[in-house]
XYZ file of C-alpha atoms in Angstrom:
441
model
C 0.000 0.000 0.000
C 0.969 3.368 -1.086
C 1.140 6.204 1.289
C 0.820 9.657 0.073
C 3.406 12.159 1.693
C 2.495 16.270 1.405
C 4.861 18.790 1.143
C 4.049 22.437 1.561
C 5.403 23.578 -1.463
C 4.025 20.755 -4.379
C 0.210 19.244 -3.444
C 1.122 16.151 -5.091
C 2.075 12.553 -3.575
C 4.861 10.387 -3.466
C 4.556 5.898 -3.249
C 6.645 5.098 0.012
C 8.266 1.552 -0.585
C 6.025 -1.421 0.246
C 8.322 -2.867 3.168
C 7.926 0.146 4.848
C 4.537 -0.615 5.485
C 4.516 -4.205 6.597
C 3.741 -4.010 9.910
C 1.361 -0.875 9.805
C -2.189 -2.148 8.448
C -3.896 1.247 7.417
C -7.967 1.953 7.611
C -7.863 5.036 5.269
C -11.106 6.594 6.772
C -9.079 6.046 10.344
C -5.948 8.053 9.261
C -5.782 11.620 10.557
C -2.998 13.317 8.750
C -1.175 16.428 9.852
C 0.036 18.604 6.863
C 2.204 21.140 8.196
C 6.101 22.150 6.807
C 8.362 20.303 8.713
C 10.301 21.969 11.526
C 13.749 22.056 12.600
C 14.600 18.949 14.702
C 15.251 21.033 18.345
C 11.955 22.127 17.463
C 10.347 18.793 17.165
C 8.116 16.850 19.325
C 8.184 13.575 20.473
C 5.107 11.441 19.163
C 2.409 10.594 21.524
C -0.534 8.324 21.372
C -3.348 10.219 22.459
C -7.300 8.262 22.075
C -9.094 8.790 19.412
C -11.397 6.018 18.996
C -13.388 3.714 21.044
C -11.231 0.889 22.292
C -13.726 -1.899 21.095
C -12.804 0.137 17.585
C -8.967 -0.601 17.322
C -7.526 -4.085 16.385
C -4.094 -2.714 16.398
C -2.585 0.393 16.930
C 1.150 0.984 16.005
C 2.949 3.589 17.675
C 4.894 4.413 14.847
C 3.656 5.880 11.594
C 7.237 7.381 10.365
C 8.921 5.396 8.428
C 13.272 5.610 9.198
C 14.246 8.540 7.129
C 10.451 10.223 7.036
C 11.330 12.009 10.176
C 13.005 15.256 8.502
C 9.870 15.774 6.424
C 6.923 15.842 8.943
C 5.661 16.351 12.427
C 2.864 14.452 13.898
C 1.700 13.613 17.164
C -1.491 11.911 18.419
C -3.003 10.280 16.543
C -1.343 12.160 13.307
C 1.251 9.377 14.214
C -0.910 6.450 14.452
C -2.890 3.863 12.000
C -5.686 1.460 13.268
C -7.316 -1.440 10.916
C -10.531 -2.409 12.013
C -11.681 -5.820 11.655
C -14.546 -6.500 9.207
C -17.045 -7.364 11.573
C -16.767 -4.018 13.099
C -17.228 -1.871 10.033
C -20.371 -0.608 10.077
C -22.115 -1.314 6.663
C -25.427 0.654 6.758
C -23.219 3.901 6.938
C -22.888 5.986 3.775
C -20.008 6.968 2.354
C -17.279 9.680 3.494
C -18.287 13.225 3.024
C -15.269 15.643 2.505
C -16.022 19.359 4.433
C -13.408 21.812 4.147
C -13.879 24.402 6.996
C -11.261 28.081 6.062
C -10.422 29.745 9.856
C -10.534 26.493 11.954
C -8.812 27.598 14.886
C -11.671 30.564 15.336
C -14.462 31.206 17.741
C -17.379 29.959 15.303
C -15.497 26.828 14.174
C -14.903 26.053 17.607
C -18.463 25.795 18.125
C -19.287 24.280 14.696
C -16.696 21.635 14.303
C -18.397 19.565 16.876
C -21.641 19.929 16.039
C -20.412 18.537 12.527
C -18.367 15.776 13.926
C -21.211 14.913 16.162
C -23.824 13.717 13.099
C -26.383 16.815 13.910
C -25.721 18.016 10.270
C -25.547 15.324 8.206
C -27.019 12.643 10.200
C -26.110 9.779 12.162
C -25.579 7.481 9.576
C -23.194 9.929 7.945
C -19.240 9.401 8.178
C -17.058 12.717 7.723
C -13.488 13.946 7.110
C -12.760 17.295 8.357
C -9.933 19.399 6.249
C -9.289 22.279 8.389
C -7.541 25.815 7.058
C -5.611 27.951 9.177
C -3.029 30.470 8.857
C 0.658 29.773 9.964
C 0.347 32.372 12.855
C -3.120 30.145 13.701
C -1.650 26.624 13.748
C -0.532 26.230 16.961
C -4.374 27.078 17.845
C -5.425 24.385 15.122
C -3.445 21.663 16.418
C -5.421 22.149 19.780
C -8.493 21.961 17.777
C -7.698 18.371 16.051
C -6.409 17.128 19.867
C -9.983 18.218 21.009
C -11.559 16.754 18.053
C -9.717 13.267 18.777
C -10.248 13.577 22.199
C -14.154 13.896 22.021
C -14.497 10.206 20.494
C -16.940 11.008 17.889
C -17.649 8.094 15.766
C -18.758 9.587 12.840
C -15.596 11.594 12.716
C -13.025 9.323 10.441
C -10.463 11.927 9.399
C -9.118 15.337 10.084
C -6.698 16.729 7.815
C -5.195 20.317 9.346
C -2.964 22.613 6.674
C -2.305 26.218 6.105
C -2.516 26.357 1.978
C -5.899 26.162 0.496
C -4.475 23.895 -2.618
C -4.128 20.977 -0.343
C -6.685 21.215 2.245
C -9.752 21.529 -0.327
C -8.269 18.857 -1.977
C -11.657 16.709 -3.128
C -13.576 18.612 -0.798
C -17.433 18.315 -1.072
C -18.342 21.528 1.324
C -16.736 24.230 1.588
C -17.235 26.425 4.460
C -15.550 29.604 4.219
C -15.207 31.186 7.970
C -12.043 32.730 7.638
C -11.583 36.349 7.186
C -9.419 39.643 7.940
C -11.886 41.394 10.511
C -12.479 45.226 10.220
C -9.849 47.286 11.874
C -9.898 51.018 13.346
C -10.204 53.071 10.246
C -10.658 50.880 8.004
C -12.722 51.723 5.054
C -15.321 49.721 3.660
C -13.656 49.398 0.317
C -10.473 48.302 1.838
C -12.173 45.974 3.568
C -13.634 44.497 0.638
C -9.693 44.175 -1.230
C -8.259 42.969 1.806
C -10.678 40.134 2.026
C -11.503 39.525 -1.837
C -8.449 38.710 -2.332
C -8.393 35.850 0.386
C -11.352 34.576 -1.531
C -9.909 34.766 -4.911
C -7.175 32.525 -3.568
C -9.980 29.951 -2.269
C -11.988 30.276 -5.272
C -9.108 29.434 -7.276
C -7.786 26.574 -5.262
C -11.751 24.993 -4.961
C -11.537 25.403 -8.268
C -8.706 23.311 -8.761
C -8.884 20.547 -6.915
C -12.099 20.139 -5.224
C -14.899 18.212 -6.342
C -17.388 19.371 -9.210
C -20.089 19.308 -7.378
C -19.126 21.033 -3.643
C -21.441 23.169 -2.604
C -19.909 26.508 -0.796
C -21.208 28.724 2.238
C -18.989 31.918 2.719
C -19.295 33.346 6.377
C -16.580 35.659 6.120
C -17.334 39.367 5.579
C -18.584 41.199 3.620
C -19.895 37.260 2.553
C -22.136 38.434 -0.386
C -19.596 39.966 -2.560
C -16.644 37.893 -1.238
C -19.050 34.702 -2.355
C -19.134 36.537 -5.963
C -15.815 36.936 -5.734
C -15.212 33.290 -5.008
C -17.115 32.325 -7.675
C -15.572 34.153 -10.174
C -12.075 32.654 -9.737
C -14.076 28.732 -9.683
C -15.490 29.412 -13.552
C -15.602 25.591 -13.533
C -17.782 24.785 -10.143
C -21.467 25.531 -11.200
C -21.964 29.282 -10.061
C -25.724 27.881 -8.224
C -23.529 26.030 -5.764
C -22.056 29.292 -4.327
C -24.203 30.581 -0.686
C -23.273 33.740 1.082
C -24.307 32.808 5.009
C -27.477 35.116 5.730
C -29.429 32.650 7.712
C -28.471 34.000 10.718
C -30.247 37.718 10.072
C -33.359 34.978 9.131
C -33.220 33.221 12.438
C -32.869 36.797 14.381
C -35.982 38.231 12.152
C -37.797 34.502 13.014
C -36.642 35.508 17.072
C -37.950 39.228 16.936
C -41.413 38.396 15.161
C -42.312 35.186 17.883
C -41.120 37.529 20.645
C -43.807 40.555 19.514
C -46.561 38.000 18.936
C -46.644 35.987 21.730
C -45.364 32.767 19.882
C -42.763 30.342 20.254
C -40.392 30.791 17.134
C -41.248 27.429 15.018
C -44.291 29.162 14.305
C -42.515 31.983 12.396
C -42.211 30.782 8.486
C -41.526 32.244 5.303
C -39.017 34.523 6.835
C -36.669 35.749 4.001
C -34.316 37.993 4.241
C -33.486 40.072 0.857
C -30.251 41.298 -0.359
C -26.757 41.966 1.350
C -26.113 40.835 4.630
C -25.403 44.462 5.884
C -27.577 46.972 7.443
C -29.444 47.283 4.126
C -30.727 44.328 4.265
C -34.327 43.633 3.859
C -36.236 40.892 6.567
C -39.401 40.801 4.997
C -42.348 40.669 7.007
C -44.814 41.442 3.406
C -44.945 37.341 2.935
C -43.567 35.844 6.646
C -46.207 34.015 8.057
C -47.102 33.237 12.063
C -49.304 30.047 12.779
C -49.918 29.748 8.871
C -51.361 33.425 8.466
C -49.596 36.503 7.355
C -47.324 38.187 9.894
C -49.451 41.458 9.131
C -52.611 39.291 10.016
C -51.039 38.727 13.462
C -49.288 41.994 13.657
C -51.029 44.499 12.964
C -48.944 47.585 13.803
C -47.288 48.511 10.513
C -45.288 51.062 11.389
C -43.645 48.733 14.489
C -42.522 46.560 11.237
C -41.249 48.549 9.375
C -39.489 50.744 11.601
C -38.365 48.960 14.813
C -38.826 45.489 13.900
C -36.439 45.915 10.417
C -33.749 48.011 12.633
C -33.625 45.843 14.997
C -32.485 42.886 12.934
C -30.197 44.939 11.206
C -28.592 45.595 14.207
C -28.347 43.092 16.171
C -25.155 42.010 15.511
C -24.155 45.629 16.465
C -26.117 45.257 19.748
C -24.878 41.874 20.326
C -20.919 43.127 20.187
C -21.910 46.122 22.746
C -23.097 43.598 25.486
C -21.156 40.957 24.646
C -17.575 42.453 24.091
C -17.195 40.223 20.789
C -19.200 39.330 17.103
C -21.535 36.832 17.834
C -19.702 32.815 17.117
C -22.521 30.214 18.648
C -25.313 31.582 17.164
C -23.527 32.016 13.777
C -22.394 28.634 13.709
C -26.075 27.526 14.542
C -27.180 29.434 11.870
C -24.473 27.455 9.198
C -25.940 24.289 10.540
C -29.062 25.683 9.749
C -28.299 26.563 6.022
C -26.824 22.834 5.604
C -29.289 21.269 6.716
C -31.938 23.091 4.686
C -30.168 22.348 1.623
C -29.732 18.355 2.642
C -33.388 17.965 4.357
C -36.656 18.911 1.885
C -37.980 21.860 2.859
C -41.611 21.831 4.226
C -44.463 22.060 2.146
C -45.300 25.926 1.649
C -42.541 27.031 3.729
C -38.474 28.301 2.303
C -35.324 29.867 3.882
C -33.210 32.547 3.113
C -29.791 32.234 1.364
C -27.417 34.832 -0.587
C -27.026 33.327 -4.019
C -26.265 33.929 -7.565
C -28.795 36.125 -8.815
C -28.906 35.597 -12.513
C -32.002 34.219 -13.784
C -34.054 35.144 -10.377
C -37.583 35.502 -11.291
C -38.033 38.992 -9.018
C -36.494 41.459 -11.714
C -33.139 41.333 -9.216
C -30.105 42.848 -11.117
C -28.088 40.032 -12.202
C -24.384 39.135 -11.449
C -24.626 39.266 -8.125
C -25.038 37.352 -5.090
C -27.947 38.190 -3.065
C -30.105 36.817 -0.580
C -33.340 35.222 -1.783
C -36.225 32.940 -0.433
C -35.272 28.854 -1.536
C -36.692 25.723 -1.361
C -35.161 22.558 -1.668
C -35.299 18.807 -2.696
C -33.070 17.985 0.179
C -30.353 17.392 -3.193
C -28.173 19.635 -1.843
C -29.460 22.052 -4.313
C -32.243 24.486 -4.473
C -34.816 26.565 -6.059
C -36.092 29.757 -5.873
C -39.718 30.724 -4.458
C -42.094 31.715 -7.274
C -44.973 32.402 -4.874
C -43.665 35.846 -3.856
C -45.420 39.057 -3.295
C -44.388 42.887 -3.616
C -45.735 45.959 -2.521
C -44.042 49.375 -3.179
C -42.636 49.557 -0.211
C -40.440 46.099 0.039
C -39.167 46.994 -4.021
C -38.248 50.473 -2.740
C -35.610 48.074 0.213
C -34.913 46.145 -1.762
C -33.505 48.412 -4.378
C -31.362 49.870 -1.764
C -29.888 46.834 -0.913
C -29.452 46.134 -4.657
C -27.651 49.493 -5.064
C -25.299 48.513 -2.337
C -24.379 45.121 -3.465
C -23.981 46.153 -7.444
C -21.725 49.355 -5.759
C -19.794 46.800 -3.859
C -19.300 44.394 -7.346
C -17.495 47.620 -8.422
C -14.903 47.962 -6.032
C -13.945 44.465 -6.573
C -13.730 43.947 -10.396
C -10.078 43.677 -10.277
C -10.539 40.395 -8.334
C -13.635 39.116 -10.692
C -11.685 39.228 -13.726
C -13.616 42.941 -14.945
C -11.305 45.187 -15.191
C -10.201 48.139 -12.808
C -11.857 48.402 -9.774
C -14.124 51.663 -9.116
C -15.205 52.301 -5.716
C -18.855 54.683 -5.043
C -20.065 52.954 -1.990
C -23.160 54.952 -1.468
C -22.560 54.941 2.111
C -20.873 53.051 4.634
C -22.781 50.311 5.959
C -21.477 48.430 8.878
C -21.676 44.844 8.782
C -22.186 42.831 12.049
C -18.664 42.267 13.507
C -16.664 44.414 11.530
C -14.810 46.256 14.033
């Protein structure tokens, strides 16, 4: 058996000899690999076995997985040094096969909280092996080698791999999601538009390297801010990933509006539907309360004072993000990574009869006369595919096209500034005015 050996300078592989491997039976899905450039040997750590299975899992475990000579190329510890095989009987057959999810900014606060609640089968089921190929930086890897001990340490089943790596080429390698945490957060005096270059280009670089060598089909949620635009960008630079495939994360502002309509009316929250929230995820974005629905009837049924809507309910979802960092000292990470379990799962579960969720996506060929080119957050529906479709049963009045123009304005404003990273020429920045996005600063 062949093992494949990374390097942080070429992604590709190279066949160890056979006899290198004769007394180390491998269980691929068991393997976690460490992909990290070597360091110098005073700086190297002795191996450890640390648990990382059940014990009723392991047949044998060998304590060492370098071969002689290996040593000056790679680091490993844990369990990044150790191969089980599993006997037959124990594999479990009703389980489906691996699913690949790359996760960008592993070693941060909403990764933290959403890594588990992948490993743990809440996402994709229990019934659903994973491998988790986690990005950092080189100043965060310290911090993401604690995060692949905890993983290994919690004992989750479903949890067959963990890859950890700091260049986007190798960690997205045949990845199937892609979720895109990582970004450069808003700094004191920052402008919007720098901002926007700062980050685009981060996403240009992950766009490209999806493009390259991750599966055909992975679908991709970008958290990072400002996620609509740095989702176009993305997409841009992955011309040969279907463009439908790309999500920019605003089910979070849908799960806030869904919080601040059951609190007004009395209701527990699963009786809010039909929540969408429309365009950017910025303070121009638009939760629509025109075609939400409480208990089956329209939210202006139930709620009757208009101007509440559209004054204080609308701000207050715009801005609680803000709100949240004032009281809370930081940007909001459980609730955001709830709210990326929330967009998986709604694209890998049917969505109820009658009912959709919000998601920013590629607006070209959107039945609401939407400029096109961009990606914006619409109402979907879908098959439980993975995919989706958009919500024909829609209704305007004057007052949600007049938002949602404004929101349009911003976003197309926004495309602008960034057209040196989307392959259309020099960038021209008019932001019509600075709208803070929920943890920028």
């Amino acid at each position: 058996m062949a093992v494949s050996e990374i390097s942080p300078s070429y992604a590709g592989s190279r066949a160890l000899p056979p006899n290198d491997l004769s007394s180390r039976p491998i269980n691929p899905l068991l393997a976690f690999k460490n992909r990290r450039p070597s360091l110098p040997c005073s700086a190297r750590r002795i191996p450890r076995i640390l648990c990382s299975v059940s014990p009723n899992q392991v047949q044998a475990p060998v304590l060492s997985a370098t071969p002689a000579g290996a040593a000056s190329k790679r680091e490993c510890f844990g369990v990044f040094c150790t191969t089980y095989d599993l006997k037959a009987a124990d594999k479990t057959k009703s389980w489906k096969g691996l699913i690949n999810i790359a996760v960008s900014g592993a070693a941060g606060m909403i990764s933290n909280h959403l890594l588990f609640k992948l490993a743990s089968g809440e996402v994709f089921g229990p019934d659903q092996p994973i491998a988790l190929k986690l990005l950092g930086s080189e100043k965060s890897f310290l911090a993401l080698e604690g995060v692949a001990m905890e993983l290994e340490d919690s004992l989750y089943p479903l949890l067959r791999e963990v890859s950890i790596g700091t260049d986007p080429s190798e960690v997205f390698q045949d990845a199937e999601w892609a979720l895109l945490i990582g970004a450069k957060p808003r700094g004191p005096g920052m402008e919007r538009a720098g901002l926007l270059d700062i980050n685009g280009q981060i996403f240009a670089e992950q766009g490209k390297a999806l493009n390259d060598v991750a599966s055909r089909n992975v679908k991709v949620i970008v958290v990072g801010n400002p996620c609509n635009t740095n989702a176009l960008i993305c997409l841009k630079n992955a011309p040969n990933i279907p463009a439908k495939n790309f999500h920019a994360l605003t089910r979070l502002d849908e799960n806030r509006a869904k919080c601040q309509l059951a609190l007004k009316a009395g209701v527990f929250y699963d009786k809010v539907s039909n929540m969408t929230i429309w365009g950017n995820h910025s303070t121009t974005q638009v939760p629509d309360f025109l075609n939400a629905k409480i208990n089956g009837m329209p939210v202006t049924k139930v709620i009757t004072d208009i101007k509440w809507l559209r004054e204080e309910f609308t701000e207050r979802v715009q801005k609680r993000g803000g709100v949240l960092i004032q009281k809370w000292g930081r940007s909001s990470a459980a609730s955001t990574a709830v709210s990326i379990v929330d967009a998986i799962r709604s694209l890998v579960t049917p969505t109820p009869e009658g009912d959709w969720f919000s998601s920013g996506v590629y607006s070209t060929g959107n039945p609401y006369g939407i400029a096109e080119d961009i990606v914006f957050s619409m109402p979907c529906r879908s098959k439980g595919d993975g995919d989706y479709e958009l919500a024909n049963d829609v209704i305007f009045d004057d007052y949600l096209r007049e938002r949602i123009k404004k929101t349009e304005a911003e976003l197309l404003a926004e495309k602008r500034c960034v057209a040196h990273l989307t392959g259309e020429g020099n960038a021209y920045c008019d932001l019509p005015e600075d709208t803070m996005l929920p943890g920028e600063q």
